Amino acid sequence: SNPTNDVILQLQRYFIRIWERHLTNHPGTSFPPIIGIVFYHGKTPWNIGTDFKSYFDCKEEFHPYLPLFRYVLVDLSKVDENQFQGTAELKAALMLMKYSQYANLHEFLSMIFEVLKELRHLEDFLPFFKACILYIMCNLKEEYHEDIAKVISIEFPEGEKIMPTVADKLIRQGREEGREEGIEIGLAKGIIKVLRAKFSNFPQIMEARILAVRELSTLEAIMDIAIKAESLEQFKRQLKPFLPQ
């Protein structure tokens, strides 16, 4: 994740799709307001404006005719994990995003694991746990993989079931795909593997649509949705604004 000028255009495209769908489903009604929120967890500081007007180099007399739009930036590197609110699933996801870019990610895993333990009573904990471990292993230095795998197996009875498949097969294969076929295709295939692991009835037509996405920032957003989705229907709903209709 890096600051890019196309973020604000990407948000605009999402909004347009949502409003077009609203216009189709509810003709003659007012558009719903949308507040754009960008969760940033990259290594470099966010150094671009959050106001659409700041992207234009023009005289002041043109300002009244420029789009009035800004988004909320949440730079997770500047947010203390104690400030994270909401469900345990959301806290775990935000913590993973926050620390995934840290070179010493391994030092924060015990804290993340404690949050994951709060979810073990949930019926669909195992798919979510698998997705979290996949995300961890994708961002963790390989030198720590074996030690972390042992900790997971000790701390989580479920660990022995998923480590051979998720932490080894999926991660290594995903990295090979990323090197051989390009980052975008490798990430798209990683998303599909996460979804297959979570939802046995994941449709092939949706796989094709995800593989057709070529924007890295869009794929990263879809990966975050896949990790946090509690059901296939929830994933489908949240995915719609990211794909062409």
mmCIF file with all atom_site columns, N, CA, C and O in Angstrom, residues 177-231:
data_model
loop_
_atom_site.group_PDB
_atom_site.id
_atom_site.type_symbol
_atom_site.label_atom_id
_atom_site.label_alt_id
_atom_site.label_comp_id
_atom_site.label_asym_id
_atom_site.label_entity_id
_atom_site.label_seq_id
_atom_site.pdbx_PDB_ins_code
_atom_site.Cartn_x
_atom_site.Cartn_y
_atom_site.Cartn_z
_atom_site.occupancy
_atom_site.B_iso_or_equiv
_atom_site.pdbx_formal_charge
_atom_site.auth_seq_id
_atom_site.auth_comp_id
_atom_site.auth_asym_id
_atom_site.auth_atom_id
_atom_site.pdbx_PDB_model_num
ATOM 1   N N  . GLU A 1 177 ? 3.250   -17.742 -7.529  1.00 0.00 ? 177 GLU A N  1
ATOM 2   C CA . GLU A 1 177 ? 2.373   -17.144 -8.527  1.00 0.00 ? 177 GLU A CA 1
ATOM 3   C C  . GLU A 1 177 ? 2.645   -15.651 -8.661  1.00 0.00 ? 177 GLU A C  1
ATOM 4   O O  . GLU A 1 177 ? 2.621   -15.092 -9.764  1.00 0.00 ? 177 GLU A O  1
ATOM 5   N N  . GLY A 1 178 ? 2.891   -15.007 -7.527  1.00 0.00 ? 178 GLY A N  1
ATOM 6   C CA . GLY A 1 178 ? 3.172   -13.580 -7.557  1.00 0.00 ? 178 GLY A CA 1
ATOM 7   C C  . GLY A 1 178 ? 4.451   -13.276 -8.311  1.00 0.00 ? 178 GLY A C  1
ATOM 8   O O  . GLY A 1 178 ? 4.526   -12.296 -9.055  1.00 0.00 ? 178 GLY A O  1
ATOM 9   N N  . ARG A 1 179 ? 5.471   -14.104 -8.126  1.00 0.00 ? 179 ARG A N  1
ATOM 10  C CA . ARG A 1 179 ? 6.742   -13.877 -8.815  1.00 0.00 ? 179 ARG A CA 1
ATOM 11  C C  . ARG A 1 179 ? 6.630   -14.178 -10.308 1.00 0.00 ? 179 ARG A C  1
ATOM 12  O O  . ARG A 1 179 ? 7.163   -13.476 -11.151 1.00 0.00 ? 179 ARG A O  1
ATOM 13  N N  . GLU A 1 180 ? 5.925   -15.269 -10.659 1.00 0.00 ? 180 GLU A N  1
ATOM 14  C CA . GLU A 1 180 ? 5.893   -15.732 -12.034 1.00 0.00 ? 180 GLU A CA 1
ATOM 15  C C  . GLU A 1 180 ? 4.863   -14.994 -12.885 1.00 0.00 ? 180 GLU A C  1
ATOM 16  O O  . GLU A 1 180 ? 5.060   -14.801 -14.076 1.00 0.00 ? 180 GLU A O  1
ATOM 17  N N  . GLU A 1 181 ? 3.748   -14.596 -12.305 1.00 0.00 ? 181 GLU A N  1
ATOM 18  C CA . GLU A 1 181 ? 2.655   -14.061 -13.105 1.00 0.00 ? 181 GLU A CA 1
ATOM 19  C C  . GLU A 1 181 ? 2.383   -12.581 -12.841 1.00 0.00 ? 181 GLU A C  1
ATOM 20  O O  . GLU A 1 181 ? 1.540   -11.988 -13.494 1.00 0.00 ? 181 GLU A O  1
ATOM 21  N N  . GLY A 1 182 ? 3.073   -11.989 -11.903 1.00 0.00 ? 182 GLY A N  1
ATOM 22  C CA . GLY A 1 182 ? 2.841   -10.592 -11.593 1.00 0.00 ? 182 GLY A CA 1
ATOM 23  C C  . GLY A 1 182 ? 2.125   -10.454 -10.265 1.00 0.00 ? 182 GLY A C  1
ATOM 24  O O  . GLY A 1 182 ? 1.366   -11.341 -9.857  1.00 0.00 ? 182 GLY A O  1
ATOM 25  N N  . ILE A 1 183 ? 2.358   -9.320  -9.603  1.00 0.00 ? 183 ILE A N  1
ATOM 26  C CA . ILE A 1 183 ? 1.798   -9.103  -8.271  1.00 0.00 ? 183 ILE A CA 1
ATOM 27  C C  . ILE A 1 183 ? 0.281   -9.155  -8.300  1.00 0.00 ? 183 ILE A C  1
ATOM 28  O O  . ILE A 1 183 ? -0.359  -9.770  -7.442  1.00 0.00 ? 183 ILE A O  1
ATOM 29  N N  . GLU A 1 184 ? -0.337  -8.506  -9.313  1.00 0.00 ? 184 GLU A N  1
ATOM 30  C CA . GLU A 1 184 ? -1.797  -8.417  -9.360  1.00 0.00 ? 184 GLU A CA 1
ATOM 31  C C  . GLU A 1 184 ? -2.443  -9.794  -9.483  1.00 0.00 ? 184 GLU A C  1
ATOM 32  O O  . GLU A 1 184 ? -3.379  -10.127 -8.742  1.00 0.00 ? 184 GLU A O  1
ATOM 33  N N  . ILE A 1 185 ? -1.947  -10.600 -10.421 1.00 0.00 ? 185 ILE A N  1
ATOM 34  C CA . ILE A 1 185 ? -2.533  -11.931 -10.603 1.00 0.00 ? 185 ILE A CA 1
ATOM 35  C C  . ILE A 1 185 ? -2.275  -12.805 -9.390  1.00 0.00 ? 185 ILE A C  1
ATOM 36  O O  . ILE A 1 185 ? -3.153  -13.555 -8.943  1.00 0.00 ? 185 ILE A O  1
ATOM 37  N N  . GLY A 1 186 ? -1.069  -12.691 -8.826  1.00 0.00 ? 186 GLY A N  1
ATOM 38  C CA . GLY A 1 186 ? -0.768  -13.470 -7.625  1.00 0.00 ? 186 GLY A CA 1
ATOM 39  C C  . GLY A 1 186 ? -1.679  -13.114 -6.473  1.00 0.00 ? 186 GLY A C  1
ATOM 40  O O  . GLY A 1 186 ? -2.172  -13.988 -5.753  1.00 0.00 ? 186 GLY A O  1
ATOM 41  N N  . LEU A 1 187 ? -1.953  -11.808 -6.298  1.00 0.00 ? 187 LEU A N  1
ATOM 42  C CA . LEU A 1 187 ? -2.841  -11.370 -5.222  1.00 0.00 ? 187 LEU A CA 1
ATOM 43  C C  . LEU A 1 187 ? -4.266  -11.815 -5.488  1.00 0.00 ? 187 LEU A C  1
ATOM 44  O O  . LEU A 1 187 ? -4.974  -12.255 -4.574  1.00 0.00 ? 187 LEU A O  1
ATOM 45  N N  . ALA A 1 188 ? -4.719  -11.728 -6.748  1.00 0.00 ? 188 ALA A N  1
ATOM 46  C CA . ALA A 1 188 ? -6.074  -12.169 -7.102  1.00 0.00 ? 188 ALA A CA 1
ATOM 47  C C  . ALA A 1 188 ? -6.255  -13.651 -6.795  1.00 0.00 ? 188 ALA A C  1
ATOM 48  O O  . ALA A 1 188 ? -7.280  -14.071 -6.247  1.00 0.00 ? 188 ALA A O  1
ATOM 49  N N  . LYS A 1 189 ? -5.257  -14.446 -7.140  1.00 0.00 ? 189 LYS A N  1
ATOM 50  C CA . LYS A 1 189 ? -5.352  -15.880 -6.853  1.00 0.00 ? 189 LYS A CA 1
ATOM 51  C C  . LYS A 1 189 ? -5.290  -16.148 -5.352  1.00 0.00 ? 189 LYS A C  1
ATOM 52  O O  . LYS A 1 189 ? -5.928  -17.078 -4.853  1.00 0.00 ? 189 LYS A O  1
ATOM 53  N N  . GLY A 1 190 ? -4.532  -15.307 -4.634  1.00 0.00 ? 190 GLY A N  1
ATOM 54  C CA . GLY A 1 190 ? -4.516  -15.441 -3.179  1.00 0.00 ? 190 GLY A CA 1
ATOM 55  C C  . GLY A 1 190 ? -5.880  -15.167 -2.579  1.00 0.00 ? 190 GLY A C  1
ATOM 56  O O  . GLY A 1 190 ? -6.316  -15.853 -1.641  1.00 0.00 ? 190 GLY A O  1
ATOM 57  N N  . ILE A 1 191 ? -6.573  -14.161 -3.106  1.00 0.00 ? 191 ILE A N  1
ATOM 58  C CA . ILE A 1 191 ? -7.931  -13.849 -2.634  1.00 0.00 ? 191 ILE A CA 1
ATOM 59  C C  . ILE A 1 191 ? -8.850  -15.033 -2.852  1.00 0.00 ? 191 ILE A C  1
ATOM 60  O O  . ILE A 1 191 ? -9.635  -15.420 -1.971  1.00 0.00 ? 191 ILE A O  1
ATOM 61  N N  . ILE A 1 192 ? -8.764  -15.619 -4.030  1.00 0.00 ? 192 ILE A N  1
ATOM 62  C CA . ILE A 1 192 ? -9.623  -16.770 -4.353  1.00 0.00 ? 192 ILE A CA 1
ATOM 63  C C  . ILE A 1 192 ? -9.333  -17.938 -3.432  1.00 0.00 ? 192 ILE A C  1
ATOM 64  O O  . ILE A 1 192 ? -10.256 -18.642 -2.973  1.00 0.00 ? 192 ILE A O  1
ATOM 65  N N  . LYS A 1 193 ? -8.068  -18.155 -3.105  1.00 0.00 ? 193 LYS A N  1
ATOM 66  C CA . LYS A 1 193 ? -7.731  -19.252 -2.195  1.00 0.00 ? 193 LYS A CA 1
ATOM 67  C C  . LYS A 1 193 ? -8.307  -19.008 -0.800  1.00 0.00 ? 193 LYS A C  1
ATOM 68  O O  . LYS A 1 193 ? -8.787  -19.934 -0.139  1.00 0.00 ? 193 LYS A O  1
ATOM 69  N N  . VAL A 1 194 ? -8.243  -17.752 -0.350  1.00 0.00 ? 194 VAL A N  1
ATOM 70  C CA . VAL A 1 194 ? -8.836  -17.419 0.946   1.00 0.00 ? 194 VAL A CA 1
ATOM 71  C C  . VAL A 1 194 ? -10.331 -17.721 0.931   1.00 0.00 ? 194 VAL A C  1
ATOM 72  O O  . VAL A 1 194 ? -10.875 -18.327 1.856   1.00 0.00 ? 194 VAL A O  1
ATOM 73  N N  . LEU A 1 195 ? -11.005 -17.297 -0.138  1.00 0.00 ? 195 LEU A N  1
ATOM 74  C CA . LEU A 1 195 ? -12.455 -17.466 -0.221  1.00 0.00 ? 195 LEU A CA 1
ATOM 75  C C  . LEU A 1 195 ? -12.844 -18.933 -0.353  1.00 0.00 ? 195 LEU A C  1
ATOM 76  O O  . LEU A 1 195 ? -13.850 -19.369 0.202   1.00 0.00 ? 195 LEU A O  1
ATOM 77  N N  . ARG A 1 196 ? -12.060 -19.688 -1.084  1.00 0.00 ? 196 ARG A N  1
ATOM 78  C CA . ARG A 1 196 ? -12.343 -21.131 -1.181  1.00 0.00 ? 196 ARG A CA 1
ATOM 79  C C  . ARG A 1 196 ? -12.189 -21.806 0.177   1.00 0.00 ? 196 ARG A C  1
ATOM 80  O O  . ARG A 1 196 ? -12.945 -22.727 0.524   1.00 0.00 ? 196 ARG A O  1
ATOM 81  N N  . ALA A 1 197 ? -11.178 -21.358 0.940   1.00 0.00 ? 197 ALA A N  1
ATOM 82  C CA . ALA A 1 197 ? -10.961 -21.945 2.264   1.00 0.00 ? 197 ALA A CA 1
ATOM 83  C C  . ALA A 1 197 ? -12.104 -21.593 3.213   1.00 0.00 ? 197 ALA A C  1
ATOM 84  O O  . ALA A 1 197 ? -12.492 -22.397 4.068   1.00 0.00 ? 197 ALA A O  1
ATOM 85  N N  . LYS A 1 198 ? -12.665 -20.389 3.061   1.00 0.00 ? 198 LYS A N  1
ATOM 86  C CA . LYS A 1 198 ? -13.730 -19.929 3.959   1.00 0.00 ? 198 LYS A CA 1
ATOM 87  C C  . LYS A 1 198 ? -15.104 -20.432 3.532   1.00 0.00 ? 198 LYS A C  1
ATOM 88  O O  . LYS A 1 198 ? -15.936 -20.765 4.378   1.00 0.00 ? 198 LYS A O  1
ATOM 89  N N  . PHE A 1 199 ? -15.347 -20.464 2.204   1.00 0.00 ? 199 PHE A N  1
ATOM 90  C CA . PHE A 1 199 ? -16.686 -20.772 1.703   1.00 0.00 ? 199 PHE A CA 1
ATOM 91  C C  . PHE A 1 199 ? -16.604 -21.871 0.645   1.00 0.00 ? 199 PHE A C  1
ATOM 92  O O  . PHE A 1 199 ? -16.124 -21.641 -0.462  1.00 0.00 ? 199 PHE A O  1
ATOM 93  N N  . SER A 1 200 ? -17.080 -23.047 0.974   1.00 0.00 ? 200 SER A N  1
ATOM 94  C CA . SER A 1 200 ? -16.980 -24.184 0.061   1.00 0.00 ? 200 SER A CA 1
ATOM 95  C C  . SER A 1 200 ? -17.809 -23.993 -1.203  1.00 0.00 ? 200 SER A C  1
ATOM 96  O O  . SER A 1 200 ? -17.538 -24.611 -2.235  1.00 0.00 ? 200 SER A O  1
ATOM 97  N N  . ASN A 1 201 ? -18.842 -23.140 -1.137  1.00 0.00 ? 201 ASN A N  1
ATOM 98  C CA . ASN A 1 201 ? -19.719 -22.920 -2.289  1.00 0.00 ? 201 ASN A CA 1
ATOM 99  C C  . ASN A 1 201 ? -19.377 -21.649 -3.055  1.00 0.00 ? 201 ASN A C  1
ATOM 100 O O  . ASN A 1 201 ? -20.230 -21.046 -3.694  1.00 0.00 ? 201 ASN A O  1
ATOM 101 N N  . PHE A 1 202 ? -18.134 -21.215 -2.988  1.00 0.00 ? 202 PHE A N  1
ATOM 102 C CA . PHE A 1 202 ? -17.735 -19.987 -3.672  1.00 0.00 ? 202 PHE A CA 1
ATOM 103 C C  . PHE A 1 202 ? -17.857 -20.186 -5.184  1.00 0.00 ? 202 PHE A C  1
ATOM 104 O O  . PHE A 1 202 ? -17.256 -21.088 -5.746  1.00 0.00 ? 202 PHE A O  1
ATOM 105 N N  . PRO A 1 203 ? -18.648 -19.343 -5.886  1.00 0.00 ? 203 PRO A N  1
ATOM 106 C CA . PRO A 1 203 ? -18.960 -19.584 -7.300  1.00 0.00 ? 203 PRO A CA 1
ATOM 107 C C  . PRO A 1 203 ? -17.794 -19.273 -8.232  1.00 0.00 ? 203 PRO A C  1
ATOM 108 O O  . PRO A 1 203 ? -17.041 -18.314 -8.027  1.00 0.00 ? 203 PRO A O  1
ATOM 109 N N  . GLN A 1 204 ? -17.669 -20.071 -9.293  1.00 0.00 ? 204 GLN A N  1
ATOM 110 C CA . GLN A 1 204 ? -16.580 -19.906 -10.252 1.00 0.00 ? 204 GLN A CA 1
ATOM 111 C C  . GLN A 1 204 ? -16.702 -18.595 -11.024 1.00 0.00 ? 204 GLN A C  1
ATOM 112 O O  . GLN A 1 204 ? -15.689 -17.992 -11.382 1.00 0.00 ? 204 GLN A O  1
ATOM 113 N N  . ILE A 1 205 ? -17.933 -18.148 -11.288 1.00 0.00 ? 205 ILE A N  1
ATOM 114 C CA . ILE A 1 205 ? -18.103 -16.911 -12.046 1.00 0.00 ? 205 ILE A CA 1
ATOM 115 C C  . ILE A 1 205 ? -17.515 -15.718 -11.294 1.00 0.00 ? 205 ILE A C  1
ATOM 116 O O  . ILE A 1 205 ? -16.972 -14.791 -11.887 1.00 0.00 ? 205 ILE A O  1
ATOM 117 N N  . MET A 1 206 ? -17.577 -15.769 -9.962  1.00 0.00 ? 206 MET A N  1
ATOM 118 C CA . MET A 1 206 ? -17.010 -14.686 -9.173  1.00 0.00 ? 206 MET A CA 1
ATOM 119 C C  . MET A 1 206 ? -15.485 -14.763 -9.185  1.00 0.00 ? 206 MET A C  1
ATOM 120 O O  . MET A 1 206 ? -14.799 -13.740 -9.141  1.00 0.00 ? 206 MET A O  1
ATOM 121 N N  . GLU A 1 207 ? -14.946 -15.967 -9.246  1.00 0.00 ? 207 GLU A N  1
ATOM 122 C CA . GLU A 1 207 ? -13.500 -16.129 -9.370  1.00 0.00 ? 207 GLU A CA 1
ATOM 123 C C  . GLU A 1 207 ? -13.011 -15.420 -10.636 1.00 0.00 ? 207 GLU A C  1
ATOM 124 O O  . GLU A 1 207 ? -11.994 -14.712 -10.616 1.00 0.00 ? 207 GLU A O  1
ATOM 125 N N  . ALA A 1 208 ? -13.733 -15.614 -11.735 1.00 0.00 ? 208 ALA A N  1
ATOM 126 C CA . ALA A 1 208 ? -13.334 -15.006 -13.002 1.00 0.00 ? 208 ALA A CA 1
ATOM 127 C C  . ALA A 1 208 ? -13.359 -13.485 -12.914 1.00 0.00 ? 208 ALA A C  1
ATOM 128 O O  . ALA A 1 208 ? -12.480 -12.804 -13.456 1.00 0.00 ? 208 ALA A O  1
ATOM 129 N N  . ARG A 1 209 ? -14.351 -12.934 -12.207 1.00 0.00 ? 209 ARG A N  1
ATOM 130 C CA . ARG A 1 209 ? -14.460 -11.480 -12.091 1.00 0.00 ? 209 ARG A CA 1
ATOM 131 C C  . ARG A 1 209 ? -13.316 -10.911 -11.239 1.00 0.00 ? 209 ARG A C  1
ATOM 132 O O  . ARG A 1 209 ? -12.797 -9.832  -11.523 1.00 0.00 ? 209 ARG A O  1
ATOM 133 N N  . ILE A 1 210 ? -12.932 -11.636 -10.202 1.00 0.00 ? 210 ILE A N  1
ATOM 134 C CA . ILE A 1 210 ? -11.817 -11.189 -9.370  1.00 0.00 ? 210 ILE A CA 1
ATOM 135 C C  . ILE A 1 210 ? -10.507 -11.255 -10.160 1.00 0.00 ? 210 ILE A C  1
ATOM 136 O O  . ILE A 1 210 ? -9.677  -10.346 -10.095 1.00 0.00 ? 210 ILE A O  1
ATOM 137 N N  . LEU A 1 211 ? -10.322 -12.315 -10.944 1.00 0.00 ? 211 LEU A N  1
ATOM 138 C CA . LEU A 1 211 ? -9.108  -12.454 -11.747 1.00 0.00 ? 211 LEU A CA 1
ATOM 139 C C  . LEU A 1 211 ? -9.012  -11.367 -12.815 1.00 0.00 ? 211 LEU A C  1
ATOM 140 O O  . LEU A 1 211 ? -7.915  -11.066 -13.295 1.00 0.00 ? 211 LEU A O  1
ATOM 141 N N  . ALA A 1 212 ? -10.143 -10.777 -13.185 1.00 0.00 ? 212 ALA A N  1
ATOM 142 C CA . ALA A 1 212 ? -10.142 -9.730  -14.214 1.00 0.00 ? 212 ALA A CA 1
ATOM 143 C C  . ALA A 1 212 ? -9.713  -8.373  -13.665 1.00 0.00 ? 212 ALA A C  1
ATOM 144 O O  . ALA A 1 212 ? -9.395  -7.462  -14.439 1.00 0.00 ? 212 ALA A O  1
ATOM 145 N N  . VAL A 1 213 ? -9.681  -8.228  -12.341 1.00 0.00 ? 213 VAL A N  1
ATOM 146 C CA . VAL A 1 213 ? -9.290  -6.954  -11.728 1.00 0.00 ? 213 VAL A CA 1
ATOM 147 C C  . VAL A 1 213 ? -7.778  -6.763  -11.889 1.00 0.00 ? 213 VAL A C  1
ATOM 148 O O  . VAL A 1 213 ? -6.995  -7.662  -11.604 1.00 0.00 ? 213 VAL A O  1
ATOM 149 N N  . ARG A 1 214 ? -7.373  -5.569  -12.310 1.00 0.00 ? 214 ARG A N  1
ATOM 150 C CA . ARG A 1 214 ? -5.957  -5.316  -12.536 1.00 0.00 ? 214 ARG A CA 1
ATOM 151 C C  . ARG A 1 214 ? -5.411  -4.165  -11.684 1.00 0.00 ? 214 ARG A C  1
ATOM 152 O O  . ARG A 1 214 ? -4.231  -3.852  -11.773 1.00 0.00 ? 214 ARG A O  1
ATOM 153 N N  . GLU A 1 215 ? -6.241  -3.519  -10.890 1.00 0.00 ? 215 GLU A N  1
ATOM 154 C CA . GLU A 1 215 ? -5.769  -2.439  -10.021 1.00 0.00 ? 215 GLU A CA 1
ATOM 155 C C  . GLU A 1 215 ? -5.313  -3.029  -8.695  1.00 0.00 ? 215 GLU A C  1
ATOM 156 O O  . GLU A 1 215 ? -6.093  -3.676  -7.995  1.00 0.00 ? 215 GLU A O  1
ATOM 157 N N  . LEU A 1 216 ? -4.037  -2.789  -8.350  1.00 0.00 ? 216 LEU A N  1
ATOM 158 C CA . LEU A 1 216 ? -3.475  -3.355  -7.136  1.00 0.00 ? 216 LEU A CA 1
ATOM 159 C C  . LEU A 1 216 ? -4.216  -2.869  -5.896  1.00 0.00 ? 216 LEU A C  1
ATOM 160 O O  . LEU A 1 216 ? -4.510  -3.659  -4.989  1.00 0.00 ? 216 LEU A O  1
ATOM 161 N N  . SER A 1 217 ? -4.538  -1.566  -5.851  1.00 0.00 ? 217 SER A N  1
ATOM 162 C CA . SER A 1 217 ? -5.231  -1.030  -4.677  1.00 0.00 ? 217 SER A CA 1
ATOM 163 C C  . SER A 1 217 ? -6.624  -1.648  -4.513  1.00 0.00 ? 217 SER A C  1
ATOM 164 O O  . SER A 1 217 ? -7.073  -1.890  -3.397  1.00 0.00 ? 217 SER A O  1
ATOM 165 N N  . THR A 1 218 ? -7.299  -1.917  -5.651  1.00 0.00 ? 218 THR A N  1
ATOM 166 C CA . THR A 1 218 ? -8.614  -2.566  -5.592  1.00 0.00 ? 218 THR A CA 1
ATOM 167 C C  . THR A 1 218 ? -8.485  -3.986  -5.070  1.00 0.00 ? 218 THR A C  1
ATOM 168 O O  . THR A 1 218 ? -9.284  -4.435  -4.240  1.00 0.00 ? 218 THR A O  1
ATOM 169 N N  . LEU A 1 219 ? -7.475  -4.707  -5.543  1.00 0.00 ? 219 LEU A N  1
ATOM 170 C CA . LEU A 1 219 ? -7.264  -6.084  -5.086  1.00 0.00 ? 219 LEU A CA 1
ATOM 171 C C  . LEU A 1 219 ? -6.937  -6.127  -3.598  1.00 0.00 ? 219 LEU A C  1
ATOM 172 O O  . LEU A 1 219 ? -7.397  -7.030  -2.884  1.00 0.00 ? 219 LEU A O  1
ATOM 173 N N  . GLU A 1 220 ? -6.170  -5.160  -3.106  1.00 0.00 ? 220 GLU A N  1
ATOM 174 C CA . GLU A 1 220 ? -5.860  -5.106  -1.678  1.00 0.00 ? 220 GLU A CA 1
ATOM 175 C C  . GLU A 1 220 ? -7.135  -4.871  -0.870  1.00 0.00 ? 220 GLU A C  1
ATOM 176 O O  . GLU A 1 220 ? -7.320  -5.462  0.204   1.00 0.00 ? 220 GLU A O  1
ATOM 177 N N  . ALA A 1 221 ? -8.019  -4.015  -1.395  1.00 0.00 ? 221 ALA A N  1
ATOM 178 C CA . ALA A 1 221 ? -9.287  -3.764  -0.706  1.00 0.00 ? 221 ALA A CA 1
ATOM 179 C C  . ALA A 1 221 ? -10.152 -5.020  -0.694  1.00 0.00 ? 221 ALA A C  1
ATOM 180 O O  . ALA A 1 221 ? -10.789 -5.344  0.314   1.00 0.00 ? 221 ALA A O  1
ATOM 181 N N  . ILE A 1 222 ? -10.172 -5.762  -1.807  1.00 0.00 ? 222 ILE A N  1
ATOM 182 C CA . ILE A 1 222 ? -10.954 -6.997  -1.879  1.00 0.00 ? 222 ILE A CA 1
ATOM 183 C C  . ILE A 1 222 ? -10.393 -8.042  -0.933  1.00 0.00 ? 222 ILE A C  1
ATOM 184 O O  . ILE A 1 222 ? -11.147 -8.800  -0.297  1.00 0.00 ? 222 ILE A O  1
ATOM 185 N N  . MET A 1 223 ? -9.064  -8.091  -0.810  1.00 0.00 ? 223 MET A N  1
ATOM 186 C CA . MET A 1 223 ? -8.460  -9.041  0.134   1.00 0.00 ? 223 MET A CA 1
ATOM 187 C C  . MET A 1 223 ? -8.910  -8.744  1.557   1.00 0.00 ? 223 MET A C  1
ATOM 188 O O  . MET A 1 223 ? -9.245  -9.658  2.325   1.00 0.00 ? 223 MET A O  1
ATOM 189 N N  . ASP A 1 224 ? -8.954  -7.459  1.936   1.00 0.00 ? 224 ASP A N  1
ATOM 190 C CA . ASP A 1 224 ? -9.399  -7.081  3.276   1.00 0.00 ? 224 ASP A CA 1
ATOM 191 C C  . ASP A 1 224 ? -10.853 -7.489  3.497   1.00 0.00 ? 224 ASP A C  1
ATOM 192 O O  . ASP A 1 224 ? -11.223 -7.962  4.579   1.00 0.00 ? 224 ASP A O  1
ATOM 193 N N  . ILE A 1 225 ? -11.691 -7.322  2.464   1.00 0.00 ? 225 ILE A N  1
ATOM 194 C CA . ILE A 1 225 ? -13.096 -7.727  2.560   1.00 0.00 ? 225 ILE A CA 1
ATOM 195 C C  . ILE A 1 225 ? -13.193 -9.237  2.729   1.00 0.00 ? 225 ILE A C  1
ATOM 196 O O  . ILE A 1 225 ? -13.969 -9.744  3.548   1.00 0.00 ? 225 ILE A O  1
ATOM 197 N N  . ALA A 1 226 ? -12.381 -9.971  1.962   1.00 0.00 ? 226 ALA A N  1
ATOM 198 C CA . ALA A 1 226 ? -12.407 -11.436 2.042   1.00 0.00 ? 226 ALA A CA 1
ATOM 199 C C  . ALA A 1 226 ? -12.010 -11.928 3.422   1.00 0.00 ? 226 ALA A C  1
ATOM 200 O O  . ALA A 1 226 ? -12.604 -12.865 3.964   1.00 0.00 ? 226 ALA A O  1
ATOM 201 N N  . ILE A 1 227 ? -11.028 -11.277 4.026   1.00 0.00 ? 227 ILE A N  1
ATOM 202 C CA . ILE A 1 227 ? -10.562 -11.683 5.348   1.00 0.00 ? 227 ILE A CA 1
ATOM 203 C C  . ILE A 1 227 ? -11.636 -11.452 6.398   1.00 0.00 ? 227 ILE A C  1
ATOM 204 O O  . ILE A 1 227 ? -11.863 -12.283 7.283   1.00 0.00 ? 227 ILE A O  1
ATOM 205 N N  . LYS A 1 228 ? -12.362 -10.319 6.289   1.00 0.00 ? 228 LYS A N  1
ATOM 206 C CA . LYS A 1 228 ? -13.309 -9.940  7.335   1.00 0.00 ? 228 LYS A CA 1
ATOM 207 C C  . LYS A 1 228 ? -14.714 -10.485 7.124   1.00 0.00 ? 228 LYS A C  1
ATOM 208 O O  . LYS A 1 228 ? -15.514 -10.482 8.058   1.00 0.00 ? 228 LYS A O  1
ATOM 209 N N  . ALA A 1 229 ? -15.036 -10.953 5.904   1.00 0.00 ? 229 ALA A N  1
ATOM 210 C CA . ALA A 1 229 ? -16.399 -11.407 5.612   1.00 0.00 ? 229 ALA A CA 1
ATOM 211 C C  . ALA A 1 229 ? -16.786 -12.603 6.467   1.00 0.00 ? 229 ALA A C  1
ATOM 212 O O  . ALA A 1 229 ? -16.037 -13.576 6.571   1.00 0.00 ? 229 ALA A O  1
ATOM 213 N N  . GLU A 1 230 ? -17.951 -12.534 7.077   1.00 0.00 ? 230 GLU A N  1
ATOM 214 C CA . GLU A 1 230 ? -18.444 -13.616 7.932   1.00 0.00 ? 230 GLU A CA 1
ATOM 215 C C  . GLU A 1 230 ? -19.297 -14.619 7.165   1.00 0.00 ? 230 GLU A C  1
ATOM 216 O O  . GLU A 1 230 ? -19.575 -15.699 7.671   1.00 0.00 ? 230 GLU A O  1
ATOM 217 N N  . SER A 1 231 ? -19.747 -14.238 5.967   1.00 0.00 ? 231 SER A N  1
ATOM 218 C CA . SER A 1 231 ? -20.547 -15.135 5.145   1.00 0.00 ? 231 SER A CA 1
ATOM 219 C C  . SER A 1 231 ? -20.311 -14.798 3.681   1.00 0.00 ? 231 SER A C  1
ATOM 220 O O  . SER A 1 231 ? -19.825 -13.705 3.338   1.00 0.00 ? 231 SER A O  1
#
